[in-house]
CSV table of C-alpha atoms and ligand atoms in Angstrom, one decimal:
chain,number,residue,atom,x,y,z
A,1,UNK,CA,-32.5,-4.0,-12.9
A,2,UNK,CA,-29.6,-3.5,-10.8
A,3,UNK,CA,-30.7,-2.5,-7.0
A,4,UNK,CA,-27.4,0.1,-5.6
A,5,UNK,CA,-27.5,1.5,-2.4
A,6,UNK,CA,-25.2,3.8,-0.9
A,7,UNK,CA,-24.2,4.5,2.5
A,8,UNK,CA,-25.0,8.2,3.7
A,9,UNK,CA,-21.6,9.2,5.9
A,10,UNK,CA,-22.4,10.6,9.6
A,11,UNK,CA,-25.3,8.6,10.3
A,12,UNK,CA,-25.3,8.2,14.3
A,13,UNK,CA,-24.1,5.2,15.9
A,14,UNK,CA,-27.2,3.1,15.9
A,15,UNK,CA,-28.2,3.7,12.5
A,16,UNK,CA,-28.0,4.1,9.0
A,17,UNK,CA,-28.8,6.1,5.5
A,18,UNK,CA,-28.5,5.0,2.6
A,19,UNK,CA,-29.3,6.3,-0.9
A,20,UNK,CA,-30.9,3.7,-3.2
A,21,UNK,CA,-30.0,3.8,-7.0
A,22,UNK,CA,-31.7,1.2,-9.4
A,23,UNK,CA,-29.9,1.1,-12.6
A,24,UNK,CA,-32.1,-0.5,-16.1
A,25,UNK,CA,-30.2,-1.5,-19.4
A,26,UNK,CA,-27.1,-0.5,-20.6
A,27,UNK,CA,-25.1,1.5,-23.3
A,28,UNK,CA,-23.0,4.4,-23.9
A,29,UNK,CA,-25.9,6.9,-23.1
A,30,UNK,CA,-27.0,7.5,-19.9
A,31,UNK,CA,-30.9,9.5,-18.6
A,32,UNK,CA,-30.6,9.6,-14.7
A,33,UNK,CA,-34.2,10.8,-12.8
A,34,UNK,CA,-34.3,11.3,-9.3
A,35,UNK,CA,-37.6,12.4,-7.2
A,36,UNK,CA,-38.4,14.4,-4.4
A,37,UNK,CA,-34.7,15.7,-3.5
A,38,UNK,CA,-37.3,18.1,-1.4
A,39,UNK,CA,-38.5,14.9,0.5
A,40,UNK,CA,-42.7,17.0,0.9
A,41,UNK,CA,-42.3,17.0,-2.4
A,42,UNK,CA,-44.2,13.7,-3.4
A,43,UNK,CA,-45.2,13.9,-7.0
A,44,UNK,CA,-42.1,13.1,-8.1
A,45,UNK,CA,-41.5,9.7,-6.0
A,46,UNK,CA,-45.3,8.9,-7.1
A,47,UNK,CA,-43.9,8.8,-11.3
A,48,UNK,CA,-41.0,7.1,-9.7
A,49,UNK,CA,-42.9,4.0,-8.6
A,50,UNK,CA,-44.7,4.1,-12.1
A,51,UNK,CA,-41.2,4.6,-13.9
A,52,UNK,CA,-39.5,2.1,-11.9
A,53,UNK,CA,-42.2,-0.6,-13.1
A,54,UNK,CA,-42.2,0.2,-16.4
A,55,UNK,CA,-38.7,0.8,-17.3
A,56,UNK,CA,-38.3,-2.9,-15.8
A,57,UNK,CA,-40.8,-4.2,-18.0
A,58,UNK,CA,-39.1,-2.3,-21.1
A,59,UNK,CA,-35.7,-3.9,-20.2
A,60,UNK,CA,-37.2,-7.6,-19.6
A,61,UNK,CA,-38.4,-6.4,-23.1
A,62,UNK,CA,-35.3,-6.1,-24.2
A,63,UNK,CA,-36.5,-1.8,-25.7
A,64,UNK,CA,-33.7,0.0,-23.7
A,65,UNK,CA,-30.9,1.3,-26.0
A,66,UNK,CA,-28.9,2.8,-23.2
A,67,UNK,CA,-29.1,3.1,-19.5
A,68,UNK,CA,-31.4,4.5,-17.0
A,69,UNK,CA,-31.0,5.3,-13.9
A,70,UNK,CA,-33.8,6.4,-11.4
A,71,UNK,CA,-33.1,7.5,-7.7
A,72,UNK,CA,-37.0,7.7,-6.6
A,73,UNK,CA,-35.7,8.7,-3.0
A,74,UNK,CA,-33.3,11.5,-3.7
A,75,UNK,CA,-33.6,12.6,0.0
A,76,UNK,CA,-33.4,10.4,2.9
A,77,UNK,CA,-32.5,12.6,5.3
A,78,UNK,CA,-35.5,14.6,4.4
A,79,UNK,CA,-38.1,12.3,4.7
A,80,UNK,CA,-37.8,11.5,8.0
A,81,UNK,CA,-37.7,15.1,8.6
A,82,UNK,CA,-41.6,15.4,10.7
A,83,UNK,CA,-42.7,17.9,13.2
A,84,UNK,CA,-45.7,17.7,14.7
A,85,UNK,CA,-47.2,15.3,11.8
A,86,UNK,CA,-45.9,18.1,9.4
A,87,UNK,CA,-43.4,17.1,7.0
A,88,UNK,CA,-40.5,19.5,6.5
A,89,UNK,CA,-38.2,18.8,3.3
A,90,UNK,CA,-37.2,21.2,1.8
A,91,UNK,CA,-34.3,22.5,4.7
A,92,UNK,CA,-32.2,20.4,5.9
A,93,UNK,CA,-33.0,20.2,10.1
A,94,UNK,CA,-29.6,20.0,11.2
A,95,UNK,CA,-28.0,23.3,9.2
A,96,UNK,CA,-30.7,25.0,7.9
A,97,UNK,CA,-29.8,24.3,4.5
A,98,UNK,CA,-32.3,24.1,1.4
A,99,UNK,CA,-31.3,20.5,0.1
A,100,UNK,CA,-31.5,21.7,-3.6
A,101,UNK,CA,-28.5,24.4,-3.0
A,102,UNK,CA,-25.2,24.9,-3.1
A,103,UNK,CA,-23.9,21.9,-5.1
A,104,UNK,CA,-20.3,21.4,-5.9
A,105,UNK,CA,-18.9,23.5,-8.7
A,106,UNK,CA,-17.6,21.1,-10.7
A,107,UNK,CA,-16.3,23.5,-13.7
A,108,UNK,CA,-14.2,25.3,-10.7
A,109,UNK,CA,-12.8,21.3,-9.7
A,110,UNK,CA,-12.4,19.7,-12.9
A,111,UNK,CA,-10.8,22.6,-14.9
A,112,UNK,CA,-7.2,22.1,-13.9
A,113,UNK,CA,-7.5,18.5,-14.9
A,114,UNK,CA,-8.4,19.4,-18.3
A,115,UNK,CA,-5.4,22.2,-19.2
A,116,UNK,CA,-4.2,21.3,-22.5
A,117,UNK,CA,-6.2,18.2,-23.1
A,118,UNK,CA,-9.3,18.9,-24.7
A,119,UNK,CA,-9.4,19.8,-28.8
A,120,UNK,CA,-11.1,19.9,-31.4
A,121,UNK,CA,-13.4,17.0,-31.0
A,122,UNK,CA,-16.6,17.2,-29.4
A,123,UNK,CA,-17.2,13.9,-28.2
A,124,UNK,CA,-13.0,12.8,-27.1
A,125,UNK,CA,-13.8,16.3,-25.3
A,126,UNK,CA,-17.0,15.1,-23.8
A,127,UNK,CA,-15.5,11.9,-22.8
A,128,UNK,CA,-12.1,13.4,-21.2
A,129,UNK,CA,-14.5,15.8,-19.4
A,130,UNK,CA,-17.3,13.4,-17.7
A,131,UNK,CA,-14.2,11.1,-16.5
A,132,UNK,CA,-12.5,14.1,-15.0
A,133,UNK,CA,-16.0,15.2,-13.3
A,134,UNK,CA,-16.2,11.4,-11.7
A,135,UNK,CA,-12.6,11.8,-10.7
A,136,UNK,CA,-13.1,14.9,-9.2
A,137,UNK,CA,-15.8,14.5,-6.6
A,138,UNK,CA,-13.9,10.8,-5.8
A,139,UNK,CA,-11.1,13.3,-4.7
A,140,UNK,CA,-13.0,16.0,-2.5
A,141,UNK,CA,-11.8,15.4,1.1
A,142,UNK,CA,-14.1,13.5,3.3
A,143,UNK,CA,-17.6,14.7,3.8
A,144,UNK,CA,-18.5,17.0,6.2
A,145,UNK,CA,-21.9,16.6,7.2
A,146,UNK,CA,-24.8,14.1,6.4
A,147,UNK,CA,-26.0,16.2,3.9
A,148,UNK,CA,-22.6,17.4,2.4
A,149,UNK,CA,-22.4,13.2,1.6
A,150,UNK,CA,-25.8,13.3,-0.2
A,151,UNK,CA,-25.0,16.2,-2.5
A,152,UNK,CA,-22.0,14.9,-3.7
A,153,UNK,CA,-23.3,11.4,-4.1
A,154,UNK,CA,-26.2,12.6,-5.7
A,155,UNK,CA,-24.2,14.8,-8.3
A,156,UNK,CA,-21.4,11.7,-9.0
A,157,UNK,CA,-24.5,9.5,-10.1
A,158,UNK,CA,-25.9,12.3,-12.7
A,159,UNK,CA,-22.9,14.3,-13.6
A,160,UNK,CA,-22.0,11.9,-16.7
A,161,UNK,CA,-25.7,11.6,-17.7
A,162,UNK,CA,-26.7,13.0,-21.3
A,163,UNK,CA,-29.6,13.4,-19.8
A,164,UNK,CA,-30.9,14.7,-16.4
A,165,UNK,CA,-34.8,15.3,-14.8
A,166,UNK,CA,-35.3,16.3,-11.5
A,167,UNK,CA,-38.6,15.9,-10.1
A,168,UNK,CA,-40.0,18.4,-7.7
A,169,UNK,CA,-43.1,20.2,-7.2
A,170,UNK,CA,-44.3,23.2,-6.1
A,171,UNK,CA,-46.6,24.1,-3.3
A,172,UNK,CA,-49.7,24.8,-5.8
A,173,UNK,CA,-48.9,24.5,-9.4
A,174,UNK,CA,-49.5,24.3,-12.9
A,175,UNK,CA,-47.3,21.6,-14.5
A,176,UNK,CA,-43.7,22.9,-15.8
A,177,UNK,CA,-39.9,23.0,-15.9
A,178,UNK,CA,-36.5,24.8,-15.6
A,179,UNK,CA,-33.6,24.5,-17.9
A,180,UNK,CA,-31.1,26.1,-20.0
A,181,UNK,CA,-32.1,28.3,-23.2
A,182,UNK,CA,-29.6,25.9,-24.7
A,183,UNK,CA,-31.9,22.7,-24.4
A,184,UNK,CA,-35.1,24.4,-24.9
A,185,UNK,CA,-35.1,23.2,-28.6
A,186,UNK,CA,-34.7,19.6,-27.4
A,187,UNK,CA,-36.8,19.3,-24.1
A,188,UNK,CA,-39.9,21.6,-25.8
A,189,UNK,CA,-40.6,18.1,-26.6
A,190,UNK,CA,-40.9,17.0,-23.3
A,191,UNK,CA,-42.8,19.8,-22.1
A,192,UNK,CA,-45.3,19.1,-24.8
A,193,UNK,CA,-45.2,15.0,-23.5
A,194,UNK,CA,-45.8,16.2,-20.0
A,195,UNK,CA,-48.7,18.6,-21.5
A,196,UNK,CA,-46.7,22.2,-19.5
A,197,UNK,CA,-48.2,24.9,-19.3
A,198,UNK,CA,-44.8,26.9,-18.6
A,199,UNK,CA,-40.8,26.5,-19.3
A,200,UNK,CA,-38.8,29.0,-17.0
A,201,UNK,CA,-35.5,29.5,-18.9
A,202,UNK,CA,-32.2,30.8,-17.0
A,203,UNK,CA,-28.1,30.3,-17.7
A,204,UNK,CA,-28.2,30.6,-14.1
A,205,UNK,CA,-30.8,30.7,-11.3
A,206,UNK,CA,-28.3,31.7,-8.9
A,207,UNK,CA,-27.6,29.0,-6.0
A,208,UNK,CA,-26.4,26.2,-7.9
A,209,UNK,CA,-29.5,23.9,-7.3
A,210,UNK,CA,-28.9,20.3,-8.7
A,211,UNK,CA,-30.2,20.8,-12.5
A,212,UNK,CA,-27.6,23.5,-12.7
A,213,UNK,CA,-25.1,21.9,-11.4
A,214,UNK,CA,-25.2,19.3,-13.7
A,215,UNK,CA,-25.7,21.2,-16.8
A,216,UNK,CA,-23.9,24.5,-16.0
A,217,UNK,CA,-20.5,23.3,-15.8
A,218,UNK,CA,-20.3,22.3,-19.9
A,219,UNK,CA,-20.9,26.0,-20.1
A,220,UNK,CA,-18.5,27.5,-18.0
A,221,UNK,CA,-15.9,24.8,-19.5
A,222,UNK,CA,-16.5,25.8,-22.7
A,223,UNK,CA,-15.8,29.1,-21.9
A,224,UNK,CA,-12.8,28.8,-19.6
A,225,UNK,CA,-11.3,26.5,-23.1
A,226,UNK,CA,-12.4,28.4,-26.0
A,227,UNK,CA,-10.7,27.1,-29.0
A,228,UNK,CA,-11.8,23.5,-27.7
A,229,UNK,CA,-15.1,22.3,-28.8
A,230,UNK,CA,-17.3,21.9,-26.0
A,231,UNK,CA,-21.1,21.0,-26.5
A,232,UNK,CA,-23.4,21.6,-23.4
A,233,UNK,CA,-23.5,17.6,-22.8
A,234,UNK,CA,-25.8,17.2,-20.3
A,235,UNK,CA,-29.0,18.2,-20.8
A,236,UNK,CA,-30.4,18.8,-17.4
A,237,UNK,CA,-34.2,20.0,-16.2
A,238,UNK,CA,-36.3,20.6,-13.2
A,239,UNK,CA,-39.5,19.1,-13.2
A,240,UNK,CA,-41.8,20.7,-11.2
A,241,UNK,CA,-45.1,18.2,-10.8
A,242,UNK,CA,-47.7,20.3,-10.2
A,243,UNK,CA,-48.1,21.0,-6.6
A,244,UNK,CA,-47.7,19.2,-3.0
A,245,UNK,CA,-51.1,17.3,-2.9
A,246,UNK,CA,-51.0,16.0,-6.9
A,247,UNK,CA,-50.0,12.2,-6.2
A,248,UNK,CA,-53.4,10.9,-8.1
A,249,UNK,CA,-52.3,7.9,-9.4
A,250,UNK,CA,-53.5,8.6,-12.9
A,251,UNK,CA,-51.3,12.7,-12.8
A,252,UNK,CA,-48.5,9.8,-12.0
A,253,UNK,CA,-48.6,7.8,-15.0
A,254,UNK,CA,-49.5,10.4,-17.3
A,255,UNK,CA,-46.1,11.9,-16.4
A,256,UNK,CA,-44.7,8.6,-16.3
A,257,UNK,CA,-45.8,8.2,-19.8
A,258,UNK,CA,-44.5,11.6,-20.7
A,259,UNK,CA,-41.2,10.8,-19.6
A,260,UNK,CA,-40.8,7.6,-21.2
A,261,UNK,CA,-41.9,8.9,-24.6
A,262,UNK,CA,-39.0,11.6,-24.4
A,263,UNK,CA,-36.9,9.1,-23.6
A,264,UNK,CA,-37.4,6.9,-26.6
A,265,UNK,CA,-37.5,10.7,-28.7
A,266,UNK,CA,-34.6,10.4,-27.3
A,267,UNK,CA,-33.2,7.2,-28.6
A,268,UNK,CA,-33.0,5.9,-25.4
A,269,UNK,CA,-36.4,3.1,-25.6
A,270,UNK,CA,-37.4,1.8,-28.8
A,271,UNK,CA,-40.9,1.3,-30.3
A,272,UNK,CA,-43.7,2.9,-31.0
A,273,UNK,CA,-44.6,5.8,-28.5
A,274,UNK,CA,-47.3,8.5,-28.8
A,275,UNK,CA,-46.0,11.9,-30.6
A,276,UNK,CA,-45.8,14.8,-27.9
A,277,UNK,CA,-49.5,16.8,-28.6
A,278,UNK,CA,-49.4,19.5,-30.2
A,279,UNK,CA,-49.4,23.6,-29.0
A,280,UNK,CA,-46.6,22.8,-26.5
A,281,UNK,CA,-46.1,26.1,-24.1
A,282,UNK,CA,-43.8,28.6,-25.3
A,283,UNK,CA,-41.1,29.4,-22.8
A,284,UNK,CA,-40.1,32.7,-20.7
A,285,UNK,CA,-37.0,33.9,-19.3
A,286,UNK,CA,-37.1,32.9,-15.9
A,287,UNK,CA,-36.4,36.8,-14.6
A,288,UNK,CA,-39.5,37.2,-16.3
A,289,UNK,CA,-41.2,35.4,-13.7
A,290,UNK,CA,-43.4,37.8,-10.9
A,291,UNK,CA,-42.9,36.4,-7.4
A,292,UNK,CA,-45.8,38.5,-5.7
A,293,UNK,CA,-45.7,39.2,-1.5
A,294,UNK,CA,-48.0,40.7,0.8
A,295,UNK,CA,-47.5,44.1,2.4
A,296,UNK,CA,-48.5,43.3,5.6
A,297,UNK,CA,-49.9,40.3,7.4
A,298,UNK,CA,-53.4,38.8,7.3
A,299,UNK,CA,-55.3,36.4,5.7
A,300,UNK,CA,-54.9,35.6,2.0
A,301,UNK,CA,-57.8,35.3,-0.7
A,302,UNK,CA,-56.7,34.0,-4.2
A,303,UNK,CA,-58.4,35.7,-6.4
A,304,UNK,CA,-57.2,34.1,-9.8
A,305,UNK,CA,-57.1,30.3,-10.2
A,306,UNK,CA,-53.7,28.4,-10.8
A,307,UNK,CA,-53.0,28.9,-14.8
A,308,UNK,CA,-54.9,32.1,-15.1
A,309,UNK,CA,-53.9,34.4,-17.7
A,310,UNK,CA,-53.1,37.5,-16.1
A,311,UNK,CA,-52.5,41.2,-17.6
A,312,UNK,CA,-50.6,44.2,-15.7
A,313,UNK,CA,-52.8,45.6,-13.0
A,314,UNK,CA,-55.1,42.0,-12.3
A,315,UNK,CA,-55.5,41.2,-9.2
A,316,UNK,CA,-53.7,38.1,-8.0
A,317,UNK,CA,-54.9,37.9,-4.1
A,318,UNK,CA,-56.1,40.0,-1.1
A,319,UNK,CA,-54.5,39.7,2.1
A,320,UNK,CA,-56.8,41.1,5.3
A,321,UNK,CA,-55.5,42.2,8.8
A,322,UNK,CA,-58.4,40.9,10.5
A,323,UNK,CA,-58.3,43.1,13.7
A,324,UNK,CA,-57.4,46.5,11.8
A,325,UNK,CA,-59.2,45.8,8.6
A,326,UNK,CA,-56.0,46.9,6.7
A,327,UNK,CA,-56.7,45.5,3.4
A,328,UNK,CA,-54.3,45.4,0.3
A,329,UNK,CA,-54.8,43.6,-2.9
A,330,UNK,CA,-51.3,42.4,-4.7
A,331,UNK,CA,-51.7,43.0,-8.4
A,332,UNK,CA,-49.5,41.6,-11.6
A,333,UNK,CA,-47.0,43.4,-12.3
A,334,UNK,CA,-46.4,41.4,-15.7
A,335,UNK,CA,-48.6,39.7,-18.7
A,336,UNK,CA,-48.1,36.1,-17.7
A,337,UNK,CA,-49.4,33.0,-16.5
A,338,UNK,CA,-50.1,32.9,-12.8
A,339,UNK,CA,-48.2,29.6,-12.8
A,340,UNK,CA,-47.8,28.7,-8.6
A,341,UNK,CA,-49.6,29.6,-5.1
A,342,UNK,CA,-48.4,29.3,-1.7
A,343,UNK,CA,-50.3,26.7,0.0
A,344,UNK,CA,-50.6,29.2,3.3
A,345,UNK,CA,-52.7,31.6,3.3
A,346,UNK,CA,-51.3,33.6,6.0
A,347,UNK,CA,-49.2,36.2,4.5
A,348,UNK,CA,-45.2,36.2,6.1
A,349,UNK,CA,-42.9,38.8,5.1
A,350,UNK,CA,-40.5,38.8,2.2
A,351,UNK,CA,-42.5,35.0,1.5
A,352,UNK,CA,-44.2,34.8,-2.3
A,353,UNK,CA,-47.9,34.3,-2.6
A,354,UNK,CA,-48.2,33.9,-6.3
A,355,UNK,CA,-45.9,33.3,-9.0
A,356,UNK,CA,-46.8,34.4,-12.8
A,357,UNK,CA,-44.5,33.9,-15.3
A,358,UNK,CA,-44.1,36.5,-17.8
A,359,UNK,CA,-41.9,37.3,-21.2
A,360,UNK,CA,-40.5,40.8,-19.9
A,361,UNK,CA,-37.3,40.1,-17.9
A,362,UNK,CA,-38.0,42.0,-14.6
A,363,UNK,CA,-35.5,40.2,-11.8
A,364,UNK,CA,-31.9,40.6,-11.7
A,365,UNK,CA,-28.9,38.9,-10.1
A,366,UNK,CA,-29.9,35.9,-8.0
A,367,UNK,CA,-33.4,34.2,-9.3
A,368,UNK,CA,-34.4,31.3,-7.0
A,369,UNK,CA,-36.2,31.9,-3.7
A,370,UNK,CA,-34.5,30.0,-0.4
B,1,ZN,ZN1,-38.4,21.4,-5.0
């Protein structure tokens, strides 16, 4: 195991951030996994302690047939984000910023490098296209901020990866993932590993959060170059672990597992591994999914557990003004699985209180929430 740590730029005099990268085996083929890139979002560096340990046992093993890499602090600036004993990751203090927004474009960047040198073959193509991504972001003018430096580093250490899993959470939630209708075929394998019960499928979210910066680009290239051959090459997915509180030790190493067996489906880890179970989750379009709001404020009453399978009209929760007794109940407006909560249960405006993902799209234009 090789220990890499990168120094974050901007960092006031006095002290430091760095981003720690710990790289196992080594080959031609590359998985990267980083965790909790929204630093409150804990799950993901939980798996990250049990991957880290494991993959280091595989490699003293000599199992690994190409290389892993495995950032299980994808946000330091993040973490040390706390007001008031309450930890805030998900926006970044100083701008405002959600930290899983507003990547670099890298089809935009690395197009010009690539007139009239990609052809027929898919993998020269592949090849001439990761090295131009790498040079790319080596050329950006200096950083801007703190956080401008971590996005950038963050997408140079996954943007030549054949494979890609970011691990978030949600603030309740049923296990599941995001990804491109292109690599359903190939990660309905990991969803069955990791036991799912969703798969939220989009060509674009909207936003350019990190799993579709990654895996995006191979699309847009292959459309910009259309009589070269361009395969979507990196197969990149969000993860989201359940929600906030689900950091149980044995959740962790269930996942860890999970991973780890997709990785040797894979070819990445040799031996004998369990086969994914079977009756995986089927997956929706991801402007299928309901994101349900109060009307007015009050206090919120679920009244369908996380999971739930929900028809048109069900009720999802209640929300109560207590001093006017204004009561509304928020309904499905879609067959689905209610598949996230809000962990408040004081309704804000214009904030989602339930999630369920359904097979009707029924959301246009931009998909993510802030
Ligand atoms: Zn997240």
């Amino acid at each position: 195991m090789k220990h890499i740590q990168y120094l974050l730029p901007w960092s006031p005099p006095g002290t430091e951030r760095s981003l720690s990268l710990f790289r196992f085996g080594s080959g031609s083929r590359k998985a990267y996994i980083q965790a909790s890139l929204h630093a409150d979002e804990l799950p993901g560096m939980r798996v990250a302690v049990e991957l880290k340990r494991r993959l280091g046992e595989l490699e003293e093993q000599g199992r690994l047939r190409g290389v892993v890499e495995l950032v299980p602090v994808a946000n330091p600036i993040g973490l040390g984000q706390m007001i008031q004993a309450t930890h805030q990751g998900r926006f970044d203090f100083a701008s405002g910023k959600n930290f899983n927004r507003d990547f670099p474009e890298l089809a935009e960047m690395v197009a010009p490098r690539l007139e009239g040198r990609l052809g027929p073959d898919a993998s020269t193509n592949v090849r001439l296209i990761r090295s131009a991504m790498r040079e790319a972001i080596d050329a950006m003018p200096a950083a801007t901020s703190q956080l401008d430096g971590l996005l950038r580093l963050l997408l140079q250490q996954a943007c030549d990866a054949d494979l890609v899993l970011d691990l978030h959470c949600d603030f309740e939630s049923i296990m599941l993932l995001y990804a491109l209708p292109q690599h359903w075929p190939a990660l309905r394998g990991l969803a069955a590993h990791l036991q799912a019960g969703a798969a939220l499928l989009a060509e674009s979210y909207g936003g350019n959060s990190f799993d579709e910066a990654c895996s995006v680009p191979w699309l847009r290239l292959a459309e910009r170059f259309p009589t070269a051959n361009i395969p979507p090459a990196c197969m990149a997915t969000t993860i989201e672990l359940r929600g906030m509180a689900d950091t149980d030790r044995g959740q962790a190493e269930a996942s860890a597992d999970a991973i780890l067996a997709f990785l040797a489906e894979q070819g990445l880890i040799e031996g004998h591994w369990p086969a994914a179970p079977d009756g995986g989750c089927e997956a929706t379009p991801f402007s299928g999914a309901q994101y349900a709001c109060a009307p007015h404020p009050g206090v919120v009453s679920f009244l369908q557990p996380l999971g739930a399978r929900v028809r048109v009209g069900d009720p999802l929760f209640e929300v109560i003004d207590p001093l006017s007794d204004r009561q509304s109940v928020v309904r499905a407006s879609t067959d689905g699985i209610l598949y996230a909560r809000e962990r408040l249960r004081f309704a804000q405006p214009g904030l989602w209180l339930a999630k369920v993902a359904g097979s009707t799209p029924i959301r246009h234009g931009r998909l993510l929430s802030d």
